[in-house]
Coordinates of C-alpha atoms in Angstrom, one line a residue:
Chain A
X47 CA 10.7 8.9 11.7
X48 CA 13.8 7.2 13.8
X49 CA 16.0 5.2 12.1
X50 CA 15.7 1.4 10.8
X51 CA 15.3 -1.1 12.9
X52 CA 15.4 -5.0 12.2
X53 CA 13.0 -7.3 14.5
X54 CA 15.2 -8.6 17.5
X55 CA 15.2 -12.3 17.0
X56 CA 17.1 -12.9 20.5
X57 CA 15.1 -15.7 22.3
X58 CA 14.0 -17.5 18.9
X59 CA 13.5 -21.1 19.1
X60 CA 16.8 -22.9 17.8
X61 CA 17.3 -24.3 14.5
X62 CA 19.8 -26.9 14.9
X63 CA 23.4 -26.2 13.8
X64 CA 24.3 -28.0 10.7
X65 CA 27.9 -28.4 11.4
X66 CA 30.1 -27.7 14.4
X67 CA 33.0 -25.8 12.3
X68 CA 33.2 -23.5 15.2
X69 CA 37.3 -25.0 15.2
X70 CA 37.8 -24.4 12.0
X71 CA 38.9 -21.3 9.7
X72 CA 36.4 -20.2 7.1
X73 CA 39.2 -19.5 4.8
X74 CA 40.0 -23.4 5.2
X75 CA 36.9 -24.3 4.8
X76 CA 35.5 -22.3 1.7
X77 CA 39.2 -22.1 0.0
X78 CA 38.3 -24.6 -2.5
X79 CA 37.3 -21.8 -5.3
X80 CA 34.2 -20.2 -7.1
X81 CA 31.7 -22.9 -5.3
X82 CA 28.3 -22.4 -4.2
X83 CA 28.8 -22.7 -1.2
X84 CA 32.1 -20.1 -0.7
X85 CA 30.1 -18.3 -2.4
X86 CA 27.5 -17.6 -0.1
X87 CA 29.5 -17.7 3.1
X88 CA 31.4 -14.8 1.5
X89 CA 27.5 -13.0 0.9
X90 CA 27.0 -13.9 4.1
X91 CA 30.0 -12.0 5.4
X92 CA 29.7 -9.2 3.5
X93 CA 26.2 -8.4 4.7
X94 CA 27.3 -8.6 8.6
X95 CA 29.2 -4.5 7.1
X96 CA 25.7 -3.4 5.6
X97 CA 25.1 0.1 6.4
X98 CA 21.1 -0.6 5.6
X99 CA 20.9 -4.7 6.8
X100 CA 19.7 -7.2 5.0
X101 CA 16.2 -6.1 3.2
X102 CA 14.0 -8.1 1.1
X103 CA 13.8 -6.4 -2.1
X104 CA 11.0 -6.8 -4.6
X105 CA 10.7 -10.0 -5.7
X106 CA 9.1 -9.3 -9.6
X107 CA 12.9 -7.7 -10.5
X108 CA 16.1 -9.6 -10.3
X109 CA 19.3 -7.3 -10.1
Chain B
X909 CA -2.9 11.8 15.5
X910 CA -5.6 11.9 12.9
X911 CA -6.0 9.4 9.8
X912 CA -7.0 10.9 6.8
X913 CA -10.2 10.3 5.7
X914 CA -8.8 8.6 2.5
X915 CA -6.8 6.0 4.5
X916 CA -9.7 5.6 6.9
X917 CA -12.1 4.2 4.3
X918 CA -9.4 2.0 2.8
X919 CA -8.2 0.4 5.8
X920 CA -12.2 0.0 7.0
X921 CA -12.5 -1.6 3.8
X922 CA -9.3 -3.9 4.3
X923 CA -10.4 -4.6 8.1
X924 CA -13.4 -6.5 6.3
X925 CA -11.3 -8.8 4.1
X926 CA -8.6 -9.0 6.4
X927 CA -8.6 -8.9 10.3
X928 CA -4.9 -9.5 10.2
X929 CA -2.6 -7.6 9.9
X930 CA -5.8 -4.5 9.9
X931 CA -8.0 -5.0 12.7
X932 CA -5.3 -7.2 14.6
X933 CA -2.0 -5.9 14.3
X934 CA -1.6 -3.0 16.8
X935 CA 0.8 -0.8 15.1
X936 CA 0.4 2.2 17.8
X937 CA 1.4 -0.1 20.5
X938 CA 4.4 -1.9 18.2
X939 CA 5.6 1.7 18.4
X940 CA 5.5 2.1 22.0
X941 CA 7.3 -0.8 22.2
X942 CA 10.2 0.7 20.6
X943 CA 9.6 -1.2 17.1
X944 CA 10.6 1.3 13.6
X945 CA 10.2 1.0 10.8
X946 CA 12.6 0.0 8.1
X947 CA 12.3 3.2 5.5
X948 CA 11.8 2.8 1.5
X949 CA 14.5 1.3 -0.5
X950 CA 12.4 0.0 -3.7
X951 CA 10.2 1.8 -5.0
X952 CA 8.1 0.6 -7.9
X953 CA 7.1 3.1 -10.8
X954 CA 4.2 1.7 -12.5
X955 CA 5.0 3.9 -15.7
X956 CA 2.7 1.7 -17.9
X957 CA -0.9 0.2 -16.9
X958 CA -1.1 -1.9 -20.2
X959 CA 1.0 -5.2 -21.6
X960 CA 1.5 -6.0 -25.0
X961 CA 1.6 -9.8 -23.8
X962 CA -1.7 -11.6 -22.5
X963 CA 0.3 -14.2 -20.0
X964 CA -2.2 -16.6 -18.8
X965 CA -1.0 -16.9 -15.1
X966 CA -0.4 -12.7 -15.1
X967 CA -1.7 -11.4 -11.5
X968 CA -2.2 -7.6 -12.8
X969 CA -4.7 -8.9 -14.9
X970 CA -5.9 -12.2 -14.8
X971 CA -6.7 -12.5 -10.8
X972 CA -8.7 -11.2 -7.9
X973 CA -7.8 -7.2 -8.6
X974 CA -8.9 -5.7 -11.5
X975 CA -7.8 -2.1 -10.5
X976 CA -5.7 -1.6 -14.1
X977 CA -9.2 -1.1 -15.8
X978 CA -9.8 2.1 -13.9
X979 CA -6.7 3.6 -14.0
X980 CA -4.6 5.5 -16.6
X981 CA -2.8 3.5 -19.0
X982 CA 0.5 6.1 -18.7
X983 CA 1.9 7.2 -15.8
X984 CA 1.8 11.6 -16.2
X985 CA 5.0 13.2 -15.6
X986 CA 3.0 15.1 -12.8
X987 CA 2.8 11.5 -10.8
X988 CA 6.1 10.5 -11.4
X989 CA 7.8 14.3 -10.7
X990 CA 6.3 13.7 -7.4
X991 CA 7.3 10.1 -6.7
X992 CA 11.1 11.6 -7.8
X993 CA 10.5 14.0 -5.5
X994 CA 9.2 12.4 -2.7
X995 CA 12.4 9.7 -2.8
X996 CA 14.2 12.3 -2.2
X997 CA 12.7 14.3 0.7
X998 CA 12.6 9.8 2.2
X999 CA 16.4 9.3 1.3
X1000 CA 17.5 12.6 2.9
X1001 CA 15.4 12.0 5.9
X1002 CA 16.9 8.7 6.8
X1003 CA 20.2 9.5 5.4
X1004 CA 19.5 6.1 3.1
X1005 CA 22.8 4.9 1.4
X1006 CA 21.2 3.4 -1.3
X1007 CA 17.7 3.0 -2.9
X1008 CA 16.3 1.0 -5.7
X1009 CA 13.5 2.4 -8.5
X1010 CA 12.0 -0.5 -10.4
X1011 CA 9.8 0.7 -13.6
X1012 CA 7.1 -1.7 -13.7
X1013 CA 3.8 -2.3 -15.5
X1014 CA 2.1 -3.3 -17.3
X1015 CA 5.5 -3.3 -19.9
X1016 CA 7.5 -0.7 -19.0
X1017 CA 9.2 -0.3 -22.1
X1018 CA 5.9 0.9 -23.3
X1019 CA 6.5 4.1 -21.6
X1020 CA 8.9 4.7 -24.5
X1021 CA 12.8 5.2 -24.4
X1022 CA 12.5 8.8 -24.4
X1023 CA 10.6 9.3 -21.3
X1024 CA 12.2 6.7 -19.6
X1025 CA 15.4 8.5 -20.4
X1026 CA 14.1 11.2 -18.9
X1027 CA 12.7 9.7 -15.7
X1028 CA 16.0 8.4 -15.4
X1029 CA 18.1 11.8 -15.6
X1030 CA 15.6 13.0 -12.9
X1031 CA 15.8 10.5 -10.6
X1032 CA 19.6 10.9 -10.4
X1033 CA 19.6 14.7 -10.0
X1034 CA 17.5 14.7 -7.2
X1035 CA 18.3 12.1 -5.3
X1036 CA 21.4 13.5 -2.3
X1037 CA 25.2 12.7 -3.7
X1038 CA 25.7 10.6 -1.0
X1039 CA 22.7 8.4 -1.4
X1040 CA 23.4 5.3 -4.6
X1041 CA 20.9 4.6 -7.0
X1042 CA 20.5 1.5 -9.3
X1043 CA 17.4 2.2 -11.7
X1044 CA 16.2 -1.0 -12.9
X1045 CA 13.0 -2.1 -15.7
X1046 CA 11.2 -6.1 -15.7
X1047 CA 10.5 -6.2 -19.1
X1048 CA 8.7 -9.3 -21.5
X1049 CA 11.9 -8.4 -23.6
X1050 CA 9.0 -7.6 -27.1
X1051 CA 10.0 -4.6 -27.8
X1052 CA 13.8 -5.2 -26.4
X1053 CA 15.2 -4.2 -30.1
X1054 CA 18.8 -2.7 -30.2
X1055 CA 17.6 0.7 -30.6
X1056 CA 15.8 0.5 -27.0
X1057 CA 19.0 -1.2 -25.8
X1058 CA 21.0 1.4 -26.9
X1059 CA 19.0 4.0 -24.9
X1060 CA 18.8 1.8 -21.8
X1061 CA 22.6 1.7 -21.9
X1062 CA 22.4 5.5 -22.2
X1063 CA 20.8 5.8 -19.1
X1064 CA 22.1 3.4 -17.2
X1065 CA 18.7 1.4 -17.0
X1066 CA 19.5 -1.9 -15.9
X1067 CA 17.1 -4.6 -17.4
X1068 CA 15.6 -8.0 -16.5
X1069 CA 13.5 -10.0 -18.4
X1070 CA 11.1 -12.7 -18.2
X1071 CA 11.1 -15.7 -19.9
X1072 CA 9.9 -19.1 -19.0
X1073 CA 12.7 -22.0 -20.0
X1074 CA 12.4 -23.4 -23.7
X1075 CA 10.3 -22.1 -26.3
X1076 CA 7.1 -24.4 -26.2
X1077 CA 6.5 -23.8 -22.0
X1078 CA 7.6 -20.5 -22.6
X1079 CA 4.6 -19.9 -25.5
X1080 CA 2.2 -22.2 -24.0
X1081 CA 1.9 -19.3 -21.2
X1082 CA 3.5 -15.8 -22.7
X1083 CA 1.3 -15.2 -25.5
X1084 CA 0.7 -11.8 -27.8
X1085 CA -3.6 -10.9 -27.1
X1086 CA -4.0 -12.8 -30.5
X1087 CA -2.5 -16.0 -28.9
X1088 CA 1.0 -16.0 -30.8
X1089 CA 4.1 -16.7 -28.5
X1090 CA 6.4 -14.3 -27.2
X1091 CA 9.7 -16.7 -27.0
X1092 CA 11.1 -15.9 -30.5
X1093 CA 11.4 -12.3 -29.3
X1094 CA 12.4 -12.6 -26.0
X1095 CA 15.4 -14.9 -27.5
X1096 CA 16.5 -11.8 -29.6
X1097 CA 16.1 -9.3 -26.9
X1098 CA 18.6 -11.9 -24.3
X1099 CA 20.9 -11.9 -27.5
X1100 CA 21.3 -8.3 -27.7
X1101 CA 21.9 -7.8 -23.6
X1102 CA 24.2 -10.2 -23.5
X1103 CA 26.7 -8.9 -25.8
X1104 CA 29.9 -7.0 -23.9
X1105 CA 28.8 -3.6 -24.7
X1106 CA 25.4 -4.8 -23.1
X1107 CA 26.3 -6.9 -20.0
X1108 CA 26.4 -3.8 -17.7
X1109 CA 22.7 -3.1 -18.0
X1110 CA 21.9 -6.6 -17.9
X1111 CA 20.3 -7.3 -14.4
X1112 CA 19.1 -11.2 -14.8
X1113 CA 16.0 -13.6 -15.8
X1114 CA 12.5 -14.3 -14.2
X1115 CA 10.8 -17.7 -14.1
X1116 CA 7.9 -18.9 -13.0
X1117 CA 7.4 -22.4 -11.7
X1118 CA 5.9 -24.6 -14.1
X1119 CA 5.5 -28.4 -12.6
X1120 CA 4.1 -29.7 -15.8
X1121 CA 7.9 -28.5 -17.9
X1122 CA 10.8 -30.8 -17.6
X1123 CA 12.7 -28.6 -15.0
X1124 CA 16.5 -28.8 -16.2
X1125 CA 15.3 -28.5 -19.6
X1126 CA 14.1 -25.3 -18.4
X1127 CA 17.4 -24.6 -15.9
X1128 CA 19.7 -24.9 -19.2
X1129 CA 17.9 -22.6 -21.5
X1130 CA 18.1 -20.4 -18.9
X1131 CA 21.7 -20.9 -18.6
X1132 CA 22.0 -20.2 -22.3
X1133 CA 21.1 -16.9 -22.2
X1134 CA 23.6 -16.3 -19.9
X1135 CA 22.1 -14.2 -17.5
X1136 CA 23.9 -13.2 -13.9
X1137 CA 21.5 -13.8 -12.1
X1138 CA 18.3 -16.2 -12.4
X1139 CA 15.6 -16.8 -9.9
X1140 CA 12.5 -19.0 -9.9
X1141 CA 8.9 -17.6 -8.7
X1142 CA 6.5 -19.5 -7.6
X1143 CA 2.8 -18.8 -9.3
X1144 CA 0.6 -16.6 -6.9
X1145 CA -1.6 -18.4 -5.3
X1146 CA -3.5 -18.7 -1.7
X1147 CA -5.5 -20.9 0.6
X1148 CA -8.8 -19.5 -1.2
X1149 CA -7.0 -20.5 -4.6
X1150 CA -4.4 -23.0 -4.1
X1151 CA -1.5 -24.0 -6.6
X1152 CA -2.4 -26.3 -9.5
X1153 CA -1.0 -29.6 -7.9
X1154 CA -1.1 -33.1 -10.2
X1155 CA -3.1 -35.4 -8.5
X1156 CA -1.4 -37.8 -5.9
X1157 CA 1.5 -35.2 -5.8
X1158 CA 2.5 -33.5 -2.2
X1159 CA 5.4 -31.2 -2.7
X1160 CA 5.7 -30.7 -7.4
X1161 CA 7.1 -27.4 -6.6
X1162 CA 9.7 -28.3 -4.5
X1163 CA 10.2 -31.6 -6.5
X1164 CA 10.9 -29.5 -9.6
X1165 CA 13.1 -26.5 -8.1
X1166 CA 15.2 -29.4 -6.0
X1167 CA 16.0 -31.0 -9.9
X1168 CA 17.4 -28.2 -11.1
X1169 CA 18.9 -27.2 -6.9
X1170 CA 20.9 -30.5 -7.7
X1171 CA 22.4 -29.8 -11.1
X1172 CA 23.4 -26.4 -10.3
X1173 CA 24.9 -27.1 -6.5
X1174 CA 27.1 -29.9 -8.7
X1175 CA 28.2 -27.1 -11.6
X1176 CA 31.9 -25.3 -10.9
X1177 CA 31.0 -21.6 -10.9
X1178 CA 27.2 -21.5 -11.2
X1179 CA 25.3 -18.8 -12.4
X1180 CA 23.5 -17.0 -8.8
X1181 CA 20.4 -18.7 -8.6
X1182 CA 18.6 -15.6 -5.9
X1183 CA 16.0 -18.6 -4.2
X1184 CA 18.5 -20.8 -3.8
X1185 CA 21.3 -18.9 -2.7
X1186 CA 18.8 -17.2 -0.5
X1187 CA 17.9 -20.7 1.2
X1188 CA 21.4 -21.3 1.6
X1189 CA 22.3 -17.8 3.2
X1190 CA 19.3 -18.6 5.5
X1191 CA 20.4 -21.9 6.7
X1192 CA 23.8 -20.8 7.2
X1193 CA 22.5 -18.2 9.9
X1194 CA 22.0 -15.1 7.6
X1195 CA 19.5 -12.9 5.9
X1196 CA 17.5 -13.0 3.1
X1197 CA 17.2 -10.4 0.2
X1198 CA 14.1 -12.0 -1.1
X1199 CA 10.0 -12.0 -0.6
X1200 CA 10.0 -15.5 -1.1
X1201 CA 12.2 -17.2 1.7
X1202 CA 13.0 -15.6 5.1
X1203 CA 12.2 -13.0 7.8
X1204 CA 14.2 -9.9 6.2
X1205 CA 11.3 -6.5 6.2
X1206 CA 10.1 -5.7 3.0
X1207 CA 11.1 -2.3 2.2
X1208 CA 9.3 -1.9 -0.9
X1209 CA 6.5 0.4 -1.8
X1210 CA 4.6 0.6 -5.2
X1211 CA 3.6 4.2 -7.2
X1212 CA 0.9 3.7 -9.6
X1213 CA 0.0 5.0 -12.7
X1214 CA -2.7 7.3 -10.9
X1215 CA -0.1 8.3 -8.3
X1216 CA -1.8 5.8 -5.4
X1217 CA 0.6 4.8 -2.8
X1218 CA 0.4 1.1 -2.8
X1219 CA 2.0 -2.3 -1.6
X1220 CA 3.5 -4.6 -3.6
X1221 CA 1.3 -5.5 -6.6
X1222 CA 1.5 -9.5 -6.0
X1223 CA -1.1 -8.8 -3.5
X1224 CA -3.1 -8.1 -6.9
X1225 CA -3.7 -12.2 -6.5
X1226 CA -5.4 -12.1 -3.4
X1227 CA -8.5 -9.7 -3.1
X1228 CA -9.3 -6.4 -4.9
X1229 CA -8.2 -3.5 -3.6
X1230 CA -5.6 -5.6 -1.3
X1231 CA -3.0 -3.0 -2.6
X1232 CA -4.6 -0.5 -1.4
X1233 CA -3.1 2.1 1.3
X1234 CA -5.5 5.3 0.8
X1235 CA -2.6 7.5 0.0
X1236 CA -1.7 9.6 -2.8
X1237 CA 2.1 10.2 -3.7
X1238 CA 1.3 14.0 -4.6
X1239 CA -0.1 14.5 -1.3
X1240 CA 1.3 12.2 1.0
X1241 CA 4.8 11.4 1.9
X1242 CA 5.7 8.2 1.7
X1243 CA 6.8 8.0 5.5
X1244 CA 3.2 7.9 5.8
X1245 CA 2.8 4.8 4.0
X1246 CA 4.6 3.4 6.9
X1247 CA 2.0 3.2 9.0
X1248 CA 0.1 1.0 6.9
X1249 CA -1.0 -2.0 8.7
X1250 CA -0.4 -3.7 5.4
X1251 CA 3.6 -2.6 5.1
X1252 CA 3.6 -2.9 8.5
X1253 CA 3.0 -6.5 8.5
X1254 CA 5.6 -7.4 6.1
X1255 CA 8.7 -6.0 8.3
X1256 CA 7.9 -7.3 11.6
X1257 CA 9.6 -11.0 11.2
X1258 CA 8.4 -13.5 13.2
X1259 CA 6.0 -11.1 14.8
X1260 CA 3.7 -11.5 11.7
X1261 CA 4.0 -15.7 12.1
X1262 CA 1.0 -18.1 13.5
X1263 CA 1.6 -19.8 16.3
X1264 CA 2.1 -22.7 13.8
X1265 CA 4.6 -22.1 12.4
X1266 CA 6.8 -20.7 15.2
X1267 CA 6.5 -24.3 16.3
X1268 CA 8.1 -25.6 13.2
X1269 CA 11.9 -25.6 13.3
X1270 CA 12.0 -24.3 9.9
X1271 CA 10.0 -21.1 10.0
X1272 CA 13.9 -18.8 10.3
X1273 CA 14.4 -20.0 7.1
X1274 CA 11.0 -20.1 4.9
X1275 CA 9.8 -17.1 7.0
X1276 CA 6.3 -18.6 6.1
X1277 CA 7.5 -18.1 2.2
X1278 CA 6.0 -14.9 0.2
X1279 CA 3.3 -13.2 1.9
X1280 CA 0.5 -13.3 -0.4
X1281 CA 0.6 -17.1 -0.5
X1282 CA -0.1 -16.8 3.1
X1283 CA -4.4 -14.8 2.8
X1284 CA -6.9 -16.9 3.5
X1285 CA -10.3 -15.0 2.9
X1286 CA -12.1 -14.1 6.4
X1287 CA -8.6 -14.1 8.1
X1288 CA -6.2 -12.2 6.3
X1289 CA -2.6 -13.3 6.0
X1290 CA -1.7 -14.4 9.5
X1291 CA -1.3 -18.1 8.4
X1292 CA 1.4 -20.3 6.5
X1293 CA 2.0 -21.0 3.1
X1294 CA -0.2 -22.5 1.1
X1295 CA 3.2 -23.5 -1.0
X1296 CA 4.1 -24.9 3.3
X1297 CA 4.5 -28.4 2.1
X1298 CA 6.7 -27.4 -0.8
X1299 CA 8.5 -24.8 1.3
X1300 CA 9.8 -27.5 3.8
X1301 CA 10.7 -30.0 1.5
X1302 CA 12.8 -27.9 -0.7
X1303 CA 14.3 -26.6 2.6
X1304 CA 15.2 -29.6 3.9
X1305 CA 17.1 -31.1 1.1
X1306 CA 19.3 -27.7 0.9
X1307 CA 19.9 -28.3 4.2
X1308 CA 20.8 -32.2 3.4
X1309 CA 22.8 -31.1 0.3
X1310 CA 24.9 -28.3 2.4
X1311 CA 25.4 -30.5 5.7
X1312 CA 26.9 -32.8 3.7
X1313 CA 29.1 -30.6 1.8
X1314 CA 30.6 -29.0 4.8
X1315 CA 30.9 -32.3 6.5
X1316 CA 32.8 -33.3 3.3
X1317 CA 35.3 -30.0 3.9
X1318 CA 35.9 -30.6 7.8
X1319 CA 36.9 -34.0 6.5
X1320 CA 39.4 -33.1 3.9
X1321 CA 41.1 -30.4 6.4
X1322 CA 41.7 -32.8 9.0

C-alpha cells in the first residue's frame, strides 16, 4: 500500500468567491475575538499543517 | 490477483443491489491511474450487538438490515485481540500519526467497564509510540452512573452521548423496550461528565433532526448540558424511503437547522456546532471532517461483533447486507478492505458525483451530503441527496450569513 492520497480537485468547476479579501490581512480581519467565524478561519489554517489531511471521520461519534 | 471467495460472493451479491460503486466503479483502473487510497483512521468496535433503548428511528435495528439478529450479542476478546492487532500492523504500515477507535453498538457501555478497561490498556500498548490514539464510546448515557464514569476517566475513554433536545421530543423517540423515556437518565449521566474532574473524557452531544420539535428549544437544552461539541444528524433516509416531510413543505430540514444556524452564528463564543462549522470551513475553501457535508474520503472502517470487516453501519438504512465487505478481521488485514468497491466509493471525491450534481455550483460544499442518503434501489449510490433540497438551502443561507459578515469586517478595516 503507498501512501494517502487526496482526490486532485485541480480543474473543478468554480464556486464563486464570497469576498475579495485577497488585500486584506487575516489577522485584521478575524481579530475581533472568540467568533464563529475566526474561529473557523483559524481551523481552516491549522488543517493546511495536517500530517494526515483533512478526513471525514465517523459521523455517529462527536469528539 | 485473486479475490477471495468470501469477498467474491459478497460483492456479486452487492453488484445486484448496487451497480454503482460495484459493477461500475473500476477500482483496478483508479489504480493505474495513480489514485491510493487514504488508510484507516476510525475504526469502529462494535463491542455490543444489543441496546437497552428501543429508539424508534434506530438504523441497527429498525431499518432495511437486520444483520444484529444473527450475530453475537458480545464482541469475544478473540475478535477484538485481532482488530487491536490488526490497527497496529495498518498504523505501522503507513506510518499513521494518529488513529481513532470508536466503541460502538448496540450500547457500548453494555460491554461492561471492566472489559472496556481492558480493551482500552490494549489498544494503547500495541499501537507504535509515535502513532496518537483518542479512544472514544457513543453511548444513550442509561447506564452513564458515576461508577462507570469513574472507570471511563481511568481509561481515558472519551464519551459522547445522544440525546435529542428537551425531555418530551427526547422521550417521544428514545424509549426503554417497555416504552418509558430515556431523558431523565441521560440528564444525570450529562451532569456527571460535565463536572471538572469529568470534562476531559467528555467528547460532545448527538442529535437527530426532528422537524416536528421547536428547533431552538432544542438548540438551548443542548447548550445546557454544556457540551464542547454538538452536532445535528439528519435521520437516514433514501430515494427508496425518503425523509418524513410535512405536507406543502420543500426544505423542513434545512428550515429547522438554519433556526438554530442563526441564533448560534449571533452568540459571543458559541459552543462548536461540527455541521455547521463544517459548512463554513467548506465555503471558506477548506475541508470537511464530517460524512454529512463535503468531499473529504471517509477513512473509517467498522469491526463487528462476529469479527466481519464492514463499512460504516449507516448503510444499515439502505439494503441488507449493504455493510457487507466479505472480510474477516482475524483473517484479513484491513488493507484489504481497501479494495472494497464500497470504501472505495466513499474517498474518491467528486469522482463518486453524478453528472448532476457536478453541474450545481454547490456540490464542493455538500459533496452530495452523507452517502447513504444518496442509494436508490436498482442504481446504487451514484445519485444526490435525497436531503438535496435541504442541502442547498441550508448552504446557501451560511453562505448569505458569512458573506455578509466578512463584508461587514472589510468595512470596519477600511
Amino acid at each position: 500500500m503507498d501512501s494517502a492520497t487526496t482526490p486532485a480537485t485541480v480543474g473543478d468547476p468554480g464556486w464563486a468567491p464570497l469576498v475579495d479579501v485577497s488585500h486584506r490581512s487575516m489577522t485584521e480581519l478575524v481579530a475581533d475575538g472568540d467568533t464563529v467565524l475566526a474561529r473557523c478561519v483559524d481551523r481552516l489554517v491549522r488543517s493546511l499543517d495536517d500530517p494526515d489531511g483533512v478526513i471525514s471521520a465517523f459521523q455517529n461519534y462527536v469528539s | 490477483m485473486s479475490i477471495p471467495i468470501a469477498v467474491e460472493t459478497v460483492r456479486a451479491a452487492q453488484r445486484r443491489v448496487a451497480p454503482w460503486p460495484y459493477l461500475e466503479l473500476d477500482v483496478h483502473q483508479l489504480r493505474v491511474a495513480g489514485w491510493r487510497p487514504t488508510p484507516v483512521h476510525d475504526l469502529v468496535l462494535k463491542v455490543h450487538q444489543r441496546c437497552n433503548l428501543a429508539c424508534s428511528y434506530c438504523y441497527v435495528y429498525t431499518q432495511a438490515d437486520q444483520s444484529w439478529r444473527h450475530r453475537p450479542a458480545v464482541m469475544s476478546e478473540e475478535v477484538w485481540r485481532a482488530a487491536v492487532a490488526s490497527l497496529g500492523r495498518h498504523a505501522r504500515r503507513h506510518r499513521l500519526a494518529s488513529v481513532r477507535v470508536i466503541l460502538h453498538g448496540g450500547e457500548p457501555l453494555l460491554y461492561g467497564a471492566s472489559r472496556l478497561g481492558e480493551l482500552a490498556t490494549e489498544l494503547r500498548t500495541s499501537l507504535p509510540a509515535e502513532c496518537a490514539v483518542e479512544i472514544g464510546l457513543q453511548t444513550n448515557g442509561v447506564l452513564l452512573d458515576a461508577t462507570m464514569v469513574q472507570q471511563l476517566r481511568q481509561h481515558q475513554i472519551m464519551v459522547g452521548v445522544s440525546v435529542d433536545g428537551i425531555a418530551a421530543d427526547h422521550d417521544r423517540h428514545r424509549v426503554t423496550p417497555s416504552g418509558r423515556g430515556s431523558f431523565t437518565a441521560v440528564r444525570n449521566a450529562l451532569d456527571l461528565l460535565r463536572q471538572p474532574e469529568n470534562r476531559a473524557i467528555y467528547a460532545g452531544v448527538l442529535c437527530t433532526v426532528s422537524t416536528d420539535t421547536d428547533p431552538i428549544a432544542c438548540y438551548e437544552q443542548l447548550v445546557a448540558f454544556d457540551p464542547p461539541v454538538i452536532d445535528f444528524l439528519l435521520p437516514h433516509a433514501n430515494w427508496e424511503r425518503p425523509p418524513w416531510r410535512p405536507a406543502g413543505s420543500v426544505a423542513p430540514y434545512s428550515d429547522w437547522l438554519i433556526r438554530i444556524f442563526d441564533r448560534w452564528y449571533d452568540t459571543a463564543s458559541p459552543i462548536h456546532v461540527r455541521l455547521f462549522e463544517d459548512i463554513i470551513i467548506l465555503l471558506l475553501g477548506g475541508d470537511s471532517r464530517s460524512e454529512q457535508v463535503g468531499l473529504s474520503p471517509s477513512a473509517v472502517v467498522v469491526v463487528e461483533s462476529d469479527g466481519a470487516i464492514e463499512q460504516v453501519d449507516a448503510l444499515k438504512s439502505t439494503y441488507a447486507g449493504a455493510c457487507a465487505t466479505g472480510l474477516d478481521i482475524r483473517r484479513d488485514e484491513l488493507d484489504d478492505a481497501l479494495d472494497d468497491p464500497g470504501i472505495v466509493a466513499r474517498q474518491i471525491g467528486r469522482a463518486a458525483l453524478p453528472e448532476q450534481c457536478l453541474a450545481c455550483p454547490i456540490h464542493q460544499v455538500c459533496g452530495a451530503g452523507h452517502y447513504v442518503h444518496r442509494y436508490r434501489p436498482g442504481a446504487g449510490f451514484r445519485n444526490r441527496s435525497v436531503y438535496c433540497a435541504d442541502l442547498q438551502h441550508l448552504i446557501t443561507h451560511v453562505r448569505r450569513r458569512i458573506a455578509a459578515d466578512i463584508q461587514e469586517r472589510v468595512a470596519r478595516a477600511s
